[in-house]
Short mmCIF file of C-alpha atoms in Angstrom, two decimals:
data_model
loop_
_atom_site.label_atom_id
_atom_site.label_comp_id
_atom_site.label_asym_id
_atom_site.label_seq_id
_atom_site.Cartn_x
_atom_site.Cartn_y
_atom_site.Cartn_z
CA MET A 1 133.93 56.82 124.77
CA GLU A 2 132.47 60.34 124.65
CA ALA A 3 130.04 61.28 121.94
CA ASP A 4 131.32 63.80 119.47
CA GLN A 5 130.84 67.38 120.64
CA PRO A 6 129.11 69.85 118.41
CA CYS A 7 130.97 72.92 117.12
CA ARG A 8 131.35 75.55 119.89
CA SER A 9 133.07 78.84 120.30
CA ALA A 10 133.62 81.04 123.35
CA VAL A 11 134.59 84.63 124.11
CA VAL A 12 135.40 86.46 127.34
CA ASP A 13 134.50 90.14 127.49
CA LEU A 14 136.85 91.61 130.02
CA GLY A 15 135.44 95.00 130.78
CA SER A 16 135.97 97.81 133.25
CA ASN A 17 133.01 96.79 135.39
CA SER A 18 132.50 93.05 134.78
CA VAL A 19 133.83 90.07 133.04
CA ARG A 20 131.59 87.63 131.12
CA LEU A 21 132.08 84.31 129.44
CA VAL A 22 129.70 83.31 126.61
CA VAL A 23 129.87 79.89 124.89
CA PHE A 24 128.05 79.68 121.58
CA GLU A 25 126.71 76.46 120.12
CA GLY A 26 127.13 75.77 116.38
CA ARG A 27 127.51 78.20 113.57
CA SER A 28 124.34 80.03 112.64
CA ARG A 29 123.03 83.44 111.72
CA ASN A 30 121.42 83.59 115.19
CA PRO A 31 124.22 83.02 117.72
CA LEU A 32 123.00 80.47 120.31
CA PRO A 33 124.55 80.98 123.77
CA ILE A 34 124.57 77.79 125.79
CA PHE A 35 126.64 79.15 128.66
CA ASN A 36 126.66 82.72 129.93
CA GLU A 37 128.19 83.82 133.22
CA LYS A 38 129.19 87.19 134.54
CA ALA A 39 131.31 88.32 137.46
CA VAL A 40 131.57 91.92 138.67
CA LEU A 41 135.22 92.89 139.13
CA ARG A 42 135.16 96.73 138.78
CA LEU A 43 138.71 96.61 137.31
CA GLY A 44 138.30 100.24 136.32
CA ARG A 45 137.49 101.60 139.81
CA GLY A 46 139.93 104.31 140.79
CA LEU A 47 141.59 104.29 137.36
CA THR A 48 140.98 108.05 136.90
CA GLU A 49 142.96 108.82 140.11
CA THR A 50 145.66 106.14 140.05
CA GLY A 51 146.01 105.40 136.39
CA LYS A 52 146.08 101.70 137.35
CA LEU A 53 143.72 98.74 137.43
CA ASN A 54 142.03 98.17 140.73
CA GLU A 55 144.18 95.69 142.73
CA GLU A 56 141.27 93.85 144.24
CA GLY A 57 139.68 93.56 140.79
CA VAL A 58 142.97 92.20 139.36
CA GLU A 59 143.16 89.40 141.86
CA MET A 60 139.53 88.51 141.37
CA ALA A 61 140.01 88.53 137.56
CA LYS A 62 142.81 85.93 137.80
CA GLU A 63 140.54 83.55 139.65
CA VAL A 64 137.52 84.11 137.48
CA LEU A 65 139.46 83.85 134.22
CA SER A 66 141.06 80.64 135.38
CA ARG A 67 137.56 79.24 135.92
CA PHE A 68 136.32 80.48 132.58
CA HIS A 69 139.37 78.95 130.83
CA ALA A 70 138.59 75.62 132.44
CA ILE A 71 134.92 75.76 131.41
CA ALA A 72 135.79 76.69 127.81
CA ARG A 73 138.21 73.80 127.58
CA ALA A 74 135.84 71.34 129.14
CA MET A 75 133.11 72.45 126.67
CA LYS A 76 135.64 72.05 123.80
CA ALA A 77 135.12 75.59 122.58
CA ASP A 78 137.26 76.56 119.61
CA PRO A 79 137.97 79.36 119.00
CA PHE A 80 138.24 80.71 122.46
CA GLU A 81 139.41 84.32 122.94
CA ILE A 82 139.62 87.02 125.67
CA LEU A 83 138.79 90.56 124.66
CA ALA A 84 139.94 93.32 127.01
CA THR A 85 138.40 96.77 126.72
CA ALA A 86 138.74 100.32 128.21
CA ALA A 87 140.16 99.63 131.72
CA VAL A 88 142.94 97.36 130.54
CA ARG A 89 143.48 99.49 127.46
CA ASP A 90 143.98 102.74 129.43
CA ALA A 91 145.66 101.45 132.64
CA SER A 92 149.45 101.72 133.02
CA ASN A 93 149.60 98.22 134.39
CA GLY A 94 147.27 96.83 131.75
CA PRO A 95 150.04 95.21 129.60
CA ALA A 96 151.58 93.64 132.68
CA PHE A 97 148.18 92.26 133.68
CA VAL A 98 147.66 90.74 130.27
CA GLN A 99 151.13 89.20 130.32
CA THR A 100 150.34 87.54 133.63
CA LEU A 101 147.14 86.12 132.12
CA ARG A 102 148.98 84.82 129.11
CA GLU A 103 151.43 82.98 131.31
CA SER A 104 148.69 81.33 133.31
CA MET A 105 146.72 80.45 130.05
CA PRO A 106 149.28 79.71 127.44
CA GLY A 107 147.93 79.55 123.92
CA VAL A 108 144.80 81.57 124.72
CA PRO A 109 144.51 84.64 122.51
CA ILE A 110 144.08 87.75 124.59
CA ARG A 111 143.43 90.98 122.61
CA ILE A 112 143.32 94.48 123.98
CA LEU A 113 140.75 96.21 121.75
CA SER A 114 141.24 99.78 120.72
CA GLY A 115 138.27 102.08 121.22
CA LYS A 116 137.46 101.98 117.57
CA GLU A 117 137.68 98.16 117.48
CA GLU A 118 135.31 97.96 120.46
CA ALA A 119 132.89 100.28 118.70
CA ASP A 120 133.08 98.27 115.50
CA HIS A 121 132.41 94.94 117.32
CA SER A 122 129.42 96.50 118.98
CA ALA A 123 128.04 97.79 115.75
CA ILE A 124 128.37 94.35 114.11
CA GLY A 125 126.53 92.96 117.14
CA VAL A 126 123.65 95.38 116.50
CA MET A 127 123.62 94.37 112.85
CA CYS A 128 123.42 90.79 114.08
CA GLY A 129 120.42 91.44 116.34
CA VAL A 130 118.63 94.18 114.38
CA PRO A 131 118.74 93.49 110.58
CA GLY A 132 118.82 96.63 108.56
CA ALA A 133 119.82 98.78 111.53
CA SER A 134 120.84 102.29 110.57
CA GLY A 135 121.63 105.17 112.89
CA LEU A 136 123.80 105.80 115.95
CA VAL A 137 125.09 102.89 118.03
CA ALA A 138 125.96 103.83 121.64
CA ASP A 139 127.63 101.13 123.74
CA VAL A 140 128.23 102.03 127.38
CA GLY A 141 130.58 100.12 129.57
CA GLY A 142 132.32 100.68 132.87
CA GLY A 143 135.23 102.61 131.37
CA SER A 144 134.06 104.10 128.13
CA LEU A 145 131.15 105.02 125.79
CA GLU A 146 131.56 103.96 122.22
CA LEU A 147 129.74 105.77 119.49
CA ILE A 148 129.62 104.62 115.86
CA HIS A 149 127.58 105.55 112.82
CA LEU A 150 125.84 102.62 111.22
CA THR A 151 124.43 102.85 107.66
CA PRO A 152 123.35 100.38 105.02
CA GLN A 153 126.75 100.99 103.39
CA GLY A 154 128.85 100.21 106.39
CA ARG A 155 130.20 101.34 109.76
CA HIS A 156 131.68 104.86 110.05
CA ASP A 157 133.15 107.45 112.42
CA ALA A 158 133.84 105.29 115.45
CA THR A 159 134.64 107.30 118.57
CA THR A 160 135.34 106.36 122.18
CA LEU A 161 134.64 108.70 125.07
CA PRO A 162 135.55 108.42 128.82
CA LEU A 163 131.91 108.24 129.83
CA GLY A 164 131.73 104.65 131.08
CA MET A 165 129.79 104.30 134.31
CA ILE A 166 132.72 103.74 136.66
CA ARG A 167 134.95 106.33 135.09
CA LEU A 168 132.29 108.97 134.89
CA ALA A 169 131.40 108.43 138.58
CA ASP A 170 135.13 108.76 139.44
CA ARG A 171 135.67 111.82 137.27
CA SER A 172 132.71 113.64 138.74
CA GLY A 173 133.12 112.47 142.30
CA ARG A 174 129.71 110.88 141.98
CA ASP A 175 128.23 114.37 141.55
CA LEU A 176 125.47 114.13 138.87
CA ASP A 177 125.63 117.83 137.99
CA LYS A 178 129.38 117.62 137.43
CA ALA A 179 128.87 114.41 135.48
CA LYS A 180 126.35 116.20 133.25
CA ASN A 181 128.86 118.94 132.39
CA LEU A 182 131.55 116.34 131.61
CA ALA A 183 129.14 114.43 129.37
CA ASP A 184 128.04 117.53 127.51
CA LYS A 185 131.64 118.52 126.93
CA ASP A 186 132.71 115.06 125.75
CA ILE A 187 129.68 114.39 123.51
CA GLY A 188 129.78 117.95 122.18
CA GLY A 189 133.32 117.35 120.97
CA VAL A 190 132.30 114.54 118.56
CA GLU A 191 132.37 116.42 115.31
CA TRP A 192 130.47 113.85 113.22
CA LEU A 193 127.41 113.58 115.43
CA PRO A 194 125.35 116.14 113.47
CA LYS A 195 125.35 113.61 110.59
CA VAL A 196 123.18 111.20 112.61
CA LYS A 197 120.71 113.82 113.84
CA GLY A 198 117.16 112.55 113.59
CA SER A 199 118.19 108.90 113.14
CA THR A 200 117.53 105.89 115.39
CA LEU A 201 119.64 105.55 118.52
CA TYR A 202 120.61 102.00 119.39
CA LEU A 203 121.62 101.38 123.03
CA VAL A 204 124.04 98.64 123.92
CA GLY A 205 125.65 97.69 127.19
CA GLY A 206 124.66 96.55 130.68
CA ALA A 207 123.98 99.98 132.12
CA PHE A 208 121.59 100.90 129.27
CA ARG A 209 119.92 97.46 129.47
CA ALA A 210 119.33 98.17 133.16
CA LEU A 211 117.38 101.27 132.21
CA ALA A 212 115.14 99.18 129.96
CA ARG A 213 114.56 96.56 132.66
CA LEU A 214 113.58 99.20 135.21
CA GLN A 215 111.21 100.87 132.76
CA ILE A 216 109.63 97.56 131.75
CA ALA A 217 109.00 96.80 135.44
CA ARG A 218 107.75 100.27 136.25
CA THR A 219 105.28 100.45 133.34
CA GLN A 220 104.22 96.75 133.64
CA TYR A 221 105.15 96.40 129.99
CA PRO A 222 103.63 93.11 128.80
CA LEU A 223 106.77 91.51 127.31
CA ASN A 224 109.79 91.14 129.53
CA ILE A 225 112.30 91.08 126.69
CA VAL A 226 114.86 93.90 126.54
CA HIS A 227 116.09 93.21 123.00
CA TYR A 228 114.28 95.49 120.52
CA TYR A 229 112.41 97.27 123.38
CA THR A 230 111.60 100.54 121.67
CA MET A 231 110.47 103.93 122.90
CA ASP A 232 109.91 107.35 121.44
CA VAL A 233 111.89 110.40 122.60
CA GLN A 234 109.16 111.76 124.80
CA GLU A 235 108.92 108.45 126.67
CA ALA A 236 112.66 108.12 126.90
CA ARG A 237 113.03 111.69 128.19
CA GLU A 238 110.45 111.01 130.92
CA MET A 239 112.18 107.80 131.84
CA THR A 240 115.58 109.36 132.28
CA GLY A 241 114.12 112.11 134.42
CA TRP A 242 112.39 109.57 136.61
CA LEU A 243 115.61 107.54 136.97
CA GLN A 244 117.76 110.46 137.76
CA ASN A 245 115.45 111.54 140.58
CA SER A 246 114.56 108.15 142.07
CA SER A 247 116.22 106.81 145.19
CA ARG A 248 117.94 103.50 145.12
CA ARG A 249 115.48 102.11 147.65
CA SER A 250 112.52 102.98 145.45
CA LEU A 251 114.14 101.28 142.49
CA GLU A 252 114.93 98.16 144.44
CA ARG A 253 111.25 97.69 145.03
CA LEU A 254 110.58 97.12 141.33
CA PRO A 255 110.33 93.44 140.35
CA GLY A 256 113.48 92.17 138.75
CA ALA A 257 115.44 95.35 139.54
CA PRO A 258 119.15 94.82 138.50
CA ARG A 259 120.51 95.56 141.91
CA LYS A 260 124.16 95.48 140.90
CA ARG A 261 123.47 98.23 138.30
CA LEU A 262 121.36 100.61 140.51
CA ASP A 263 124.31 102.76 141.48
CA ASP A 264 125.04 103.33 137.81
CA THR A 265 121.50 104.04 136.87
CA PRO A 266 121.36 107.87 137.37
CA PHE A 267 124.61 108.31 135.38
CA ALA A 268 123.41 105.98 132.57
CA ALA A 269 120.13 107.89 132.41
CA MET A 270 121.98 111.23 132.33
CA VAL A 271 124.29 110.14 129.53
CA LEU A 272 121.31 108.94 127.54
CA ARG A 273 119.57 112.26 128.05
CA ARG A 274 122.66 114.23 126.92
CA LEU A 275 122.93 111.98 123.81
CA MET A 276 119.24 112.47 122.97
CA LYS A 277 119.61 116.28 123.33
CA LYS A 278 122.55 116.30 120.87
CA VAL A 279 121.24 113.71 118.35
CA GLN A 280 117.48 114.26 118.65
CA PRO A 281 116.75 110.67 117.47
CA ASP A 282 113.56 109.56 115.94
CA LYS A 283 113.34 106.61 118.42
CA ILE A 284 115.45 104.64 120.88
CA VAL A 285 116.00 100.90 120.45
CA PHE A 286 117.61 98.72 123.09
CA CYS A 287 119.82 95.92 121.69
CA VAL A 288 121.16 93.07 123.81
CA ASP A 289 123.57 91.99 120.99
CA GLY A 290 126.88 93.93 121.13
CA LEU A 291 130.54 93.24 121.40
CA ARG A 292 130.34 89.49 122.04
CA GLU A 293 127.92 88.85 119.19
CA GLY A 294 130.05 91.09 117.01
CA TRP A 295 133.01 88.93 117.80
CA TYR A 296 131.04 85.81 116.96
CA MET A 297 129.98 87.12 113.58
CA LEU A 298 133.51 88.27 112.80
CA LYS A 299 135.31 85.22 114.10
CA VAL A 300 132.93 82.30 113.65
CA ALA A 301 130.36 83.12 111.01
CA PRO A 302 131.54 86.12 108.96
CA ASP A 303 130.00 85.00 105.68
CA ILE A 304 126.37 84.67 106.90
CA LEU A 305 125.79 88.17 108.52
CA ALA A 306 123.89 89.18 105.38
CA GLN A 307 121.26 86.54 105.95
CA ASN A 308 117.99 87.64 107.61
CA PRO A 309 117.89 86.16 111.11
CA MET A 310 114.05 85.89 111.09
CA ASP A 311 114.16 83.87 107.84
CA VAL A 312 116.75 81.59 109.34
CA VAL A 313 114.96 80.91 112.57
CA ALA A 314 111.59 80.37 110.79
CA ARG A 315 113.11 77.83 108.43
CA GLU A 316 115.01 76.13 111.23
CA MET A 317 111.82 75.83 113.31
CA CYS A 318 109.90 74.55 110.26
CA VAL A 319 112.48 71.76 109.87
CA ARG A 320 112.74 70.89 113.52
CA PHE A 321 109.01 71.02 114.48
CA GLY A 322 107.02 70.82 111.34
CA ARG A 323 105.98 67.95 109.02
CA SER A 324 106.77 69.44 105.57
CA ASN A 325 109.48 71.67 104.28
CA SER A 326 107.59 72.37 100.97
CA LEU A 327 104.16 73.25 102.28
CA PRO A 328 105.10 76.78 103.55
CA TYR A 329 105.65 77.97 99.92
CA ALA A 330 102.24 76.64 98.86
CA LEU A 331 100.67 78.39 101.85
CA MET A 332 102.28 81.72 100.84
CA GLN A 333 100.65 81.49 97.44
CA TRP A 334 97.40 80.22 98.83
CA THR A 335 97.03 83.16 101.26
CA ASP A 336 97.96 85.85 98.72
CA PHE A 337 94.30 86.62 98.25
CA LEU A 338 93.85 87.93 101.84
CA ARG A 339 95.09 91.51 101.63
CA PRO A 340 95.87 92.69 98.11
CA GLU A 341 96.81 96.07 99.69
CA GLU A 342 99.28 94.66 102.23
CA THR A 343 102.64 96.41 102.67
CA ALA A 344 105.98 94.73 102.04
CA GLU A 345 106.47 94.36 105.78
CA GLU A 346 103.03 92.75 106.25
CA LYS A 347 103.68 90.40 103.39
CA TYR A 348 106.99 89.34 104.92
CA LEU A 349 105.35 88.60 108.28
CA ARG A 350 102.74 86.51 106.47
CA HIS A 351 105.49 84.52 104.81
CA LEU A 352 107.19 83.94 108.18
CA ALA A 353 103.84 82.76 109.60
CA CYS A 354 103.48 80.24 106.76
CA TYR A 355 106.90 78.79 107.63
CA LEU A 356 105.98 78.58 111.32
CA SER A 357 102.45 77.33 110.79
CA ASP A 358 103.08 73.72 111.61
CA ILE A 359 105.48 73.96 114.58
CA GLY A 360 102.83 72.73 117.03
CA SER A 361 102.21 69.52 115.21
CA HIS A 362 104.01 67.38 117.74
CA ASP A 363 102.62 69.07 120.84
CA HIS A 364 99.77 67.81 123.01
CA PRO A 365 96.52 68.78 121.24
CA GLU A 366 95.01 70.34 124.37
CA TYR A 367 97.98 72.71 124.73
CA ARG A 368 99.00 73.12 121.04
CA ALA A 369 97.69 76.65 120.69
CA GLU A 370 99.19 77.98 123.92
CA GLN A 371 102.50 76.14 123.45
CA THR A 372 102.83 77.56 119.92
CA TYR A 373 102.00 81.03 121.11
CA TRP A 374 104.66 81.15 123.89
CA ARG A 375 107.26 79.54 121.55
CA ILE A 376 106.88 82.32 119.02
CA LEU A 377 106.43 85.15 121.45
CA ARG A 378 109.58 84.27 123.38
CA VAL A 379 111.68 82.84 120.63
CA GLN A 380 115.45 83.36 121.29
CA SER A 381 116.41 85.08 118.15
CA GLY A 382 117.37 88.55 117.00
CA GLY A 383 115.43 90.35 114.37
CA PHE A 384 111.95 90.12 115.79
CA ASP A 385 110.68 93.40 117.13
CA HIS A 386 107.96 93.19 119.83
CA PRO A 387 104.92 93.91 117.65
CA SER A 388 106.16 91.25 115.17
CA ARG A 389 106.44 88.69 117.95
CA ALA A 390 102.96 89.54 119.18
CA TRP A 391 101.47 89.36 115.73
CA LEU A 392 103.07 86.10 114.67
CA ALA A 393 102.28 84.43 118.01
CA LEU A 394 98.64 85.42 117.77
CA ALA A 395 98.27 84.22 114.16
CA LEU A 396 99.78 80.85 114.98
CA ALA A 397 97.69 80.46 118.10
CA ILE A 398 94.53 81.13 116.05
CA ARG A 399 95.74 78.62 113.46
CA TYR A 400 95.60 76.10 116.27
CA ALA A 401 92.05 77.13 117.27
CA ALA A 402 92.83 79.42 120.25
CA ASP A 403 89.88 81.35 121.56
CA GLN A 404 90.41 85.03 120.98
CA GLN A 405 89.43 85.71 124.60
CA ALA A 406 91.98 83.27 125.99
CA PRO A 407 93.99 84.91 128.83
CA PHE A 408 97.36 83.77 127.42
CA LEU A 409 96.77 86.08 124.43
CA ALA A 410 97.00 89.16 126.70
CA THR A 411 100.40 90.25 125.52
CA SER A 412 99.30 90.38 121.88
CA ARG A 413 96.14 92.33 122.85
CA ALA A 414 98.34 94.85 124.69
CA LEU A 415 100.88 95.35 121.87
CA LEU A 416 98.64 95.25 118.76
CA ASN A 417 96.11 97.73 117.62
CA ASP A 418 92.66 96.56 116.47
CA GLN A 419 93.64 96.48 112.81
CA ASP A 420 96.79 94.35 113.40
CA TRP A 421 94.89 92.08 115.73
CA LYS A 422 92.28 91.48 113.06
CA SER A 423 94.84 90.77 110.33
CA ALA A 424 96.66 88.25 112.54
CA VAL A 425 93.31 86.48 113.36
CA VAL A 426 92.31 86.44 109.66
CA LEU A 427 95.61 84.85 108.66
CA GLY A 428 95.40 82.36 111.51
CA LEU A 429 91.88 81.27 110.41
CA ALA A 430 93.02 81.00 106.72
CA LEU A 431 95.93 78.79 107.77
CA ARG A 432 93.65 76.64 109.83
CA LEU A 433 91.39 76.18 106.83
CA ALA A 434 94.35 75.35 104.62
CA TYR A 435 95.39 72.55 107.00
CA SER A 436 91.79 71.26 107.24
CA LEU A 437 91.68 71.04 103.43
CA SER A 438 95.10 69.48 102.99
CA GLY A 439 95.98 67.68 106.23
CA GLY A 440 99.44 69.30 105.80
CA ALA A 441 99.95 67.83 102.27
CA GLY A 442 100.82 70.45 99.69
CA ARG A 443 99.51 68.14 96.90
CA LEU A 444 95.96 68.39 98.25
CA LEU A 445 96.19 72.18 98.72
CA GLU A 446 97.11 72.60 95.10
CA GLY A 447 93.58 71.53 94.12
CA THR A 448 91.95 74.53 95.96
CA SER A 449 92.10 78.27 95.99
CA LEU A 450 90.38 81.13 97.81
CA GLU A 451 89.22 84.03 95.66
CA TRP A 452 87.07 87.17 95.94
CA GLU A 453 83.90 87.36 93.84
CA GLU A 454 82.12 90.58 94.37
CA ASP A 455 81.41 90.67 98.14
CA ALA A 456 81.87 86.95 98.83
CA LEU A 457 84.82 84.75 99.64
CA VAL A 458 84.74 81.67 97.46
CA LEU A 459 86.55 78.40 98.01
CA ILE A 460 87.19 76.97 94.62
CA LEU A 461 87.90 73.29 94.06
CA THR A 462 89.74 72.30 90.99
CA SER A 463 90.73 68.78 91.82
CA ALA A 464 88.57 65.70 92.26
CA ARG A 465 91.02 64.32 94.85
CA VAL A 466 90.24 67.05 97.34
CA ALA A 467 87.82 65.95 100.07
CA VAL A 468 85.93 69.03 101.13
CA LYS A 469 82.66 67.78 102.55
CA GLY A 470 84.02 67.48 106.03
CA GLU A 471 82.33 69.63 108.66
CA SER A 472 85.69 71.10 109.73
CA VAL A 473 86.23 72.59 106.34
CA ARG A 474 82.81 74.16 106.14
CA ARG A 475 83.16 75.54 109.63
CA GLY A 476 86.64 76.87 108.88
CA LEU A 477 85.41 78.68 105.76
CA GLU A 478 82.50 80.20 107.69
CA ARG A 479 84.73 81.43 110.51
CA LEU A 480 87.12 83.02 108.04
CA GLY A 481 84.16 84.80 106.32
CA GLN A 482 82.84 86.03 109.69
CA ALA A 483 86.25 87.49 110.57
CA LEU A 484 86.29 89.26 107.27
CA GLY A 485 82.69 90.26 107.45
CA VAL A 486 81.70 88.64 104.15
CA ALA A 487 79.59 85.80 102.89
CA THR A 488 81.26 82.50 101.82
CA ARG A 489 80.47 79.71 99.38
CA PHE A 490 81.99 76.71 97.58
CA GLU A 491 82.52 76.43 93.77
CA ILE A 492 83.65 73.30 91.92
CA GLU A 493 85.64 73.77 88.79
CA LEU A 494 87.18 70.31 88.20
CA VAL A 495 90.06 70.21 85.83
CA GLY A 496 90.85 67.07 83.87
#
């Protein structure tokens, strides 16, 4: 008898260039993909000329979707849905193709999304991966470019343009100058774009992700994670110029180059450049969450989108890897003394660090610091921008006694300035001292506090049950004082 299967859901994104199946595990604020497979079909190739789906792509799609259907059933995914986008939407034989699919997969919902629905799904995907996102979402596919205005109040002004990579190449005859004129005309016709001038530009879609991967490889950026990869306008302008003028052969030499996307790269770079010229964004943020994650939040977990994904993952990791669910709150209060002038963002990161502070408790002691560092730096969750990952990973590695010169800390050293490096180290040392005092038991931590007295950091003991004469506690207090550049001492103020 088979063990009960956990809750699973699956979606197929049937696009103009590729088709992808994603199976999600469970129901959480952070969608967890446990199966992710893509096939390049190029259904939209030749659509501009013929008005029909590419025949070779149609035959391939039937085979691939039959396989995806079998996988989803075997994994007991429910709901399971197929979402068709621009090519199927615009092709004269699109409805007939969908009817054929329905006959071969009876009972499977197949939806042809309108351009506005596609844009809306993508915007929700960005909200899923980038909490608090506000600005312009641009989702490029093979057949279309979706634009939508995202604000704290909602999603507005969705527009779809025929600027997908396959369609733009067909419309322009693969002439980049002609493509530029087409892009300028199409983008210039979007009447509401002046409203988003100067805001953040969020880039979604495989062709845009390829730009980020190439730039990461070219610049030897220290964190190979596309999600939340951020650049200023000057850097993005230089990148797009480089990509438009680079040969395919030179791009292929870059490590990890997305070879199947390289023919699209000059066109994607050009479209981005034209968008930047029109919108003049304050920064560019790449987002890997888009249509599929938007579907997940709408279909599977619509009531939890408002939760903060970083809070959720920190608490889940605390429960899964830590020894106490109550200690993090005590640690938050105990470390309040550190930086009275900290910003709201800094305070929030400190609170996350307190929840994550015991996740190495079950690892081998010789590798605890390094294992914790990589676990945080590479956590599979939306919401964490790259500096936050680097800061939290460093703080938690120091909590487990990592040497600041350890080679594995190189990513944090590259991404953090001196001030942020120091603040992470100080918090890590404070957390290490707290665990030395309490052994991970909040009841013992309650009998202590750290306070400033003139230019000294004072560890105050208010409970007779606290054992503080251990050498580890004294060393921990001294190291914390050295990091802060202040003297340290003990005071005993027993109560009761």
